[in-house]
Short mmCIF file of C-alpha atoms in Angstrom, two decimals:
data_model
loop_
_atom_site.label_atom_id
_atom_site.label_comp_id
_atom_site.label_asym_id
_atom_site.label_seq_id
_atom_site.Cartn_x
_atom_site.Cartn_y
_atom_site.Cartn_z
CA UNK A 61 0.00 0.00 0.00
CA UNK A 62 1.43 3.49 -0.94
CA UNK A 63 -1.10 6.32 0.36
CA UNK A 64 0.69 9.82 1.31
CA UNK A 65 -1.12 12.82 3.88
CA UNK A 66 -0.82 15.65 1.44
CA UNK A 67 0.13 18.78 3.71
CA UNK A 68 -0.08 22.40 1.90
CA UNK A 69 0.25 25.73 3.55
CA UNK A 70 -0.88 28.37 1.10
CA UNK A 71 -2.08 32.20 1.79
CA UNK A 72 -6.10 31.95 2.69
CA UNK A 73 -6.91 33.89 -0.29
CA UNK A 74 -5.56 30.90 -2.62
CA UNK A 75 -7.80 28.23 -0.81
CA UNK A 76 -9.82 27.70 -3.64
CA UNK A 77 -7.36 27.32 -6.38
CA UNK A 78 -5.90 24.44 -4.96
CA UNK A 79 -9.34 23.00 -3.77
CA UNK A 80 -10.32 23.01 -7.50
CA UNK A 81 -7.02 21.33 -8.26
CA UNK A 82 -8.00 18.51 -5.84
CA UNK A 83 -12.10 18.81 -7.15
CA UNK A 84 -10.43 17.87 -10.67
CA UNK A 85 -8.21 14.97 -9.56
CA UNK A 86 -11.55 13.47 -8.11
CA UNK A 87 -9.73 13.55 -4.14
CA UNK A 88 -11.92 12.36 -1.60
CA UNK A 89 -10.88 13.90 1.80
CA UNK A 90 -10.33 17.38 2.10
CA UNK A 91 -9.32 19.32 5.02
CA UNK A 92 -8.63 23.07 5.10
CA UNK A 93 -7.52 24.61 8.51
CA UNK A 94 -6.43 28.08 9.21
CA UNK A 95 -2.97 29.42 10.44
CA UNK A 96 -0.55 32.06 10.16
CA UNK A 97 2.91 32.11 8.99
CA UNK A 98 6.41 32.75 11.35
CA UNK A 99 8.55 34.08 8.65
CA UNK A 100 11.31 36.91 9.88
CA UNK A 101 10.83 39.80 8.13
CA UNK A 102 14.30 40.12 7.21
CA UNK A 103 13.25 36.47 5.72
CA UNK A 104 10.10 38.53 3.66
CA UNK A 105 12.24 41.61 2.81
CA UNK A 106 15.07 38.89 1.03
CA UNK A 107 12.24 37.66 -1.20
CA UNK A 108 10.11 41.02 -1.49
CA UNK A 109 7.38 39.54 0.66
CA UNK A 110 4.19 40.62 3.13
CA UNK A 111 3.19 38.59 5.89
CA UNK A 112 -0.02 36.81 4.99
CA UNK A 113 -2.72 34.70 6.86
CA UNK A 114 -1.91 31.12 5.78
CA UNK A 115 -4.55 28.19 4.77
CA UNK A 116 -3.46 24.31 5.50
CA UNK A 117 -4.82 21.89 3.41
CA UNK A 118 -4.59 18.11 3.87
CA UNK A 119 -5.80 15.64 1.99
CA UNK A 120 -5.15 11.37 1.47
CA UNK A 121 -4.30 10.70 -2.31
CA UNK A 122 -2.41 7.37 -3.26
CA UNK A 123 0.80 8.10 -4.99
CA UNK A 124 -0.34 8.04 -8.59
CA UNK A 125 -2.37 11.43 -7.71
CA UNK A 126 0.15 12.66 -5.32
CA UNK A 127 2.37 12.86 -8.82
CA UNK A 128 -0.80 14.82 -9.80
CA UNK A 129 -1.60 17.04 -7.29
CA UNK A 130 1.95 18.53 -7.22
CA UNK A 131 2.82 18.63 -10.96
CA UNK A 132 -0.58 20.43 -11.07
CA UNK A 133 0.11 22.93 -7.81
CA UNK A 134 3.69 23.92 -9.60
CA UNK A 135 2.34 24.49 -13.08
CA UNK A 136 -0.90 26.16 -11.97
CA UNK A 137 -0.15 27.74 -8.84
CA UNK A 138 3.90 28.32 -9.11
CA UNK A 139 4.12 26.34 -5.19
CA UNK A 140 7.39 25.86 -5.85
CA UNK A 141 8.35 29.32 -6.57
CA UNK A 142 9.24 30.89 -2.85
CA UNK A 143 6.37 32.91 -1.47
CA UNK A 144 3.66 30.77 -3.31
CA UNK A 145 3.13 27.98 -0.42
CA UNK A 146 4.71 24.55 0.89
CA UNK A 147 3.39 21.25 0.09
CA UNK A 148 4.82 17.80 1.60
CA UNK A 149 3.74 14.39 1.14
CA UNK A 150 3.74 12.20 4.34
CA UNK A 151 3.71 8.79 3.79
CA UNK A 152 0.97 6.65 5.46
CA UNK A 153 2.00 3.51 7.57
CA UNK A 154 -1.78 2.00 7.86
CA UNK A 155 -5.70 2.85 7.52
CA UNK A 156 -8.14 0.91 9.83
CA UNK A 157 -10.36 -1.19 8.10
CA UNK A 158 -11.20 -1.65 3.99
CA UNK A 159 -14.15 -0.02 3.88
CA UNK A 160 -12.26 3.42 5.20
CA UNK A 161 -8.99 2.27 2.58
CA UNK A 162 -11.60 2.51 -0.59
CA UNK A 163 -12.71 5.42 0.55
CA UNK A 164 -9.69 7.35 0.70
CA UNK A 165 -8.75 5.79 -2.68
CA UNK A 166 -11.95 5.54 -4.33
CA UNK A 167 -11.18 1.92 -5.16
CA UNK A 168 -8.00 2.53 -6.51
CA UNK A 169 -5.42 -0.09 -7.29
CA UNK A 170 -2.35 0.57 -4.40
CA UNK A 171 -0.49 -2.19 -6.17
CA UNK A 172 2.25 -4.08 -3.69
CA UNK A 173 4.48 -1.18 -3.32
CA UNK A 174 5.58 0.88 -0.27
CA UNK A 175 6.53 4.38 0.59
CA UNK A 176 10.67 5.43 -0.21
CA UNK A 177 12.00 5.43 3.58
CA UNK A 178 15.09 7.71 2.80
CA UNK A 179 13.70 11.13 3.50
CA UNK A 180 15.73 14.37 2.83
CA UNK A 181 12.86 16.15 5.16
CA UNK A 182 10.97 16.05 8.31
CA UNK A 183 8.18 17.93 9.80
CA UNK A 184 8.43 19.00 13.40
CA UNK A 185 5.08 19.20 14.63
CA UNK A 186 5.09 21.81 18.04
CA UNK A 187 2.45 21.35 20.52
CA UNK A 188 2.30 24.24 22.88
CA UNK A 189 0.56 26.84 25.17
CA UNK A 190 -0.97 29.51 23.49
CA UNK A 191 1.08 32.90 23.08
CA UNK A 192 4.21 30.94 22.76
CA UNK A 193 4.63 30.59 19.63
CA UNK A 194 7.81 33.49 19.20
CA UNK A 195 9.59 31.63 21.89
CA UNK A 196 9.18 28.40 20.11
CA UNK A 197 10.90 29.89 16.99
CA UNK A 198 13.39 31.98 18.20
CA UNK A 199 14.67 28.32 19.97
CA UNK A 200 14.03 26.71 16.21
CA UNK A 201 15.71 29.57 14.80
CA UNK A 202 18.67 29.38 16.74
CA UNK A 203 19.50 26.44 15.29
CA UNK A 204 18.75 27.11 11.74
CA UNK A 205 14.91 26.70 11.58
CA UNK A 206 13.97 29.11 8.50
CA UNK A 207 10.43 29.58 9.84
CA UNK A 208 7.12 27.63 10.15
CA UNK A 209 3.16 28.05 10.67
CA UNK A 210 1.00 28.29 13.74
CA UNK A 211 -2.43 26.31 13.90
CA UNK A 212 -5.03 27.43 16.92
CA UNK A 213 -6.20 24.37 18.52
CA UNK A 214 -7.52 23.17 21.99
CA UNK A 215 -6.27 20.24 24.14
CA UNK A 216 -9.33 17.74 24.62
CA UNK A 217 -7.78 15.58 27.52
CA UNK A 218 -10.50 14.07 29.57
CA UNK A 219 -10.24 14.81 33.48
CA UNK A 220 -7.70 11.58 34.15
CA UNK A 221 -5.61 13.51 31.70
CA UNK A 222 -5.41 16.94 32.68
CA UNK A 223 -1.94 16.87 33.15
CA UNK A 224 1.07 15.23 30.93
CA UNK A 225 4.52 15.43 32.11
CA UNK A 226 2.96 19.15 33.35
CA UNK A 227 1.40 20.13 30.51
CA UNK A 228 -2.05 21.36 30.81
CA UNK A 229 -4.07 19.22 27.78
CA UNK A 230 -7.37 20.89 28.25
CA UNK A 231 -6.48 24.72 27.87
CA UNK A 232 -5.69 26.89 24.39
CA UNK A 233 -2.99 25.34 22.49
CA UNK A 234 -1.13 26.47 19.55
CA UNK A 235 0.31 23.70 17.04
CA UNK A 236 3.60 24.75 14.96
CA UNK A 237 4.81 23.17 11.90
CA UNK A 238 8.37 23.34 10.44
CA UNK A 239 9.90 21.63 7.47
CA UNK A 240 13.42 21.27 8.14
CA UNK A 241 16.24 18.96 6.20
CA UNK A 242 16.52 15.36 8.18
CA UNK A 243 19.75 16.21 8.90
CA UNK A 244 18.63 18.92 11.00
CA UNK A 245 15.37 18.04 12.68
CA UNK A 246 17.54 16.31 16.00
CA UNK A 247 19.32 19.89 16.57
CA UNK A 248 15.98 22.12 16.50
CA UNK A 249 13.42 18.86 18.11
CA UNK A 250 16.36 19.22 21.07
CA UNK A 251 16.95 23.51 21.04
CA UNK A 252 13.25 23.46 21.51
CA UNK A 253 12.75 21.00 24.39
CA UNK A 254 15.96 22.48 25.94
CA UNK A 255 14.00 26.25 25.67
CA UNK A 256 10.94 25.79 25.83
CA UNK A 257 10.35 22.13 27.32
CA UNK A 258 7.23 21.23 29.54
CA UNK A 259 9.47 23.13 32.19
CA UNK A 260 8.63 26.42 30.79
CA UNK A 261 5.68 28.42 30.01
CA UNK A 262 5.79 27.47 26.72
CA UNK A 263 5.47 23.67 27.86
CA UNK A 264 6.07 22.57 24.67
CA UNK A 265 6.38 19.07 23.54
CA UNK A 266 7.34 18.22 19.79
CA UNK A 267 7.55 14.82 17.45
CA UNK A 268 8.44 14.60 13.77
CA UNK A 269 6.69 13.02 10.79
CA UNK A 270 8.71 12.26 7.63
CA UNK A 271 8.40 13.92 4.69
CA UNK A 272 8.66 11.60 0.65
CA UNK A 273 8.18 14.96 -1.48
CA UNK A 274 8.49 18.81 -0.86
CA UNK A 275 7.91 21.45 -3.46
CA UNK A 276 7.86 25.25 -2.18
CA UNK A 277 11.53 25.10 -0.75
CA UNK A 278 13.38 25.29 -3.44
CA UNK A 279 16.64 26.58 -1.41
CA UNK A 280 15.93 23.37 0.60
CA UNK A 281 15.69 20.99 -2.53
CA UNK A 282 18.77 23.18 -3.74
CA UNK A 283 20.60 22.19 -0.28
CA UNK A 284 19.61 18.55 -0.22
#
């Protein structure tokens, strides 16, 4: 089985260019969430940038349409032009059950094959207290964390979980993504527990998923 979590990050006002991308390639599952970005502004000034409210978009495509979906977000949305948006294909270990399997691949053949295990990139996923968020980075940053996006959420721990290793699971949380190079991910996954651990008001804890394709970083791709 070879199905891939399609992860984009796009400014809000694209939203539905790349939802009629995925309307055309006949995807079943998608998500759209909102965020902001973290770039510095010396980081917007080097590639004549504004700070924009950020969209992320996730959807379940087999590989076959992840192909698709990014030769179609390059050529009709320039994603991998800097300043256009991120997208990342995460490679999915398992799906409970078949009935849920055709769904996300609308009876699809998956063939025998399996996801590429060698990945150039990882995304750090940050869990933390809300308001945060700038301490998180400047840690990342410190390290050589180019800048990421912040999702609003809200713990949901039931009352024999209110607490984990001292963080507080049922209060206002922020969630930050990076994409960083594998070779990386160990240096800012430790500046940030070392900063702003569960020890700190930022209480953040942090875990990385890896990452088979990335277009939207091309200095990245450039590096790698």
């Amino acid at each position: 089985m070879e199905l891939y979590y399609i992860l984009a990050i796009i400014d809000r006002s694209r939203v539905k260019e790349l939802q009629d991308i995925c309307d055309e390639l006949e995807l079943s599952v998608v998500l759209t969430k909102l965020g902001k970005g973290t770039a510095t502004s010396e980081h917007l000034l080097l590639y004549d940038l504004q700070q924009t409210e950020k969209a992320v978009i996730g959807t379940i495509v087999t590989q076959s349409s992840m192909k698709q979906l990014m030769k179609a977000a390059k050529w009709k949305m320039y994603i991998d032009i800097p300043g256009n948006g991120i997208m990342m294909a995460i490679p999915i270990k398992s799906v409970n059950g078949g009935k849920n399997l055709a769904y996300f691949t609308d009876g699809q053949d998956l063939g025998g094959t399996v996801p590429d295990m060698n990945f150039k990139n990882e995304l750090i996923v940050v869990i933390l207290n809300e308001g945060h968020a700038d301490m998180v980075m400047d840690a990342a940053r410190s390290v050589g964390a180019t800048g990421g996006t912040i999702l609003h959420a809200k713990g949901t721990g039931g009352h024999k979980a209110e607490k984990f290793f001292g963080v507080s699971l049922a209060q206002e949380k922020d969630m930050i993504y990076i994409l960083a190079p594998s070779n990386n991910k160990s240096n800012i996954m430790k500046a940030i527990n070392q900063n702003c651990g569960t020890d700190t008001p930022a209480g953040a804890i942090c875990f990385s998923l890896p990452v088979s394709e990335v277009a939207g970083l091309r200095r990245l791709d450039d590096e790698a």
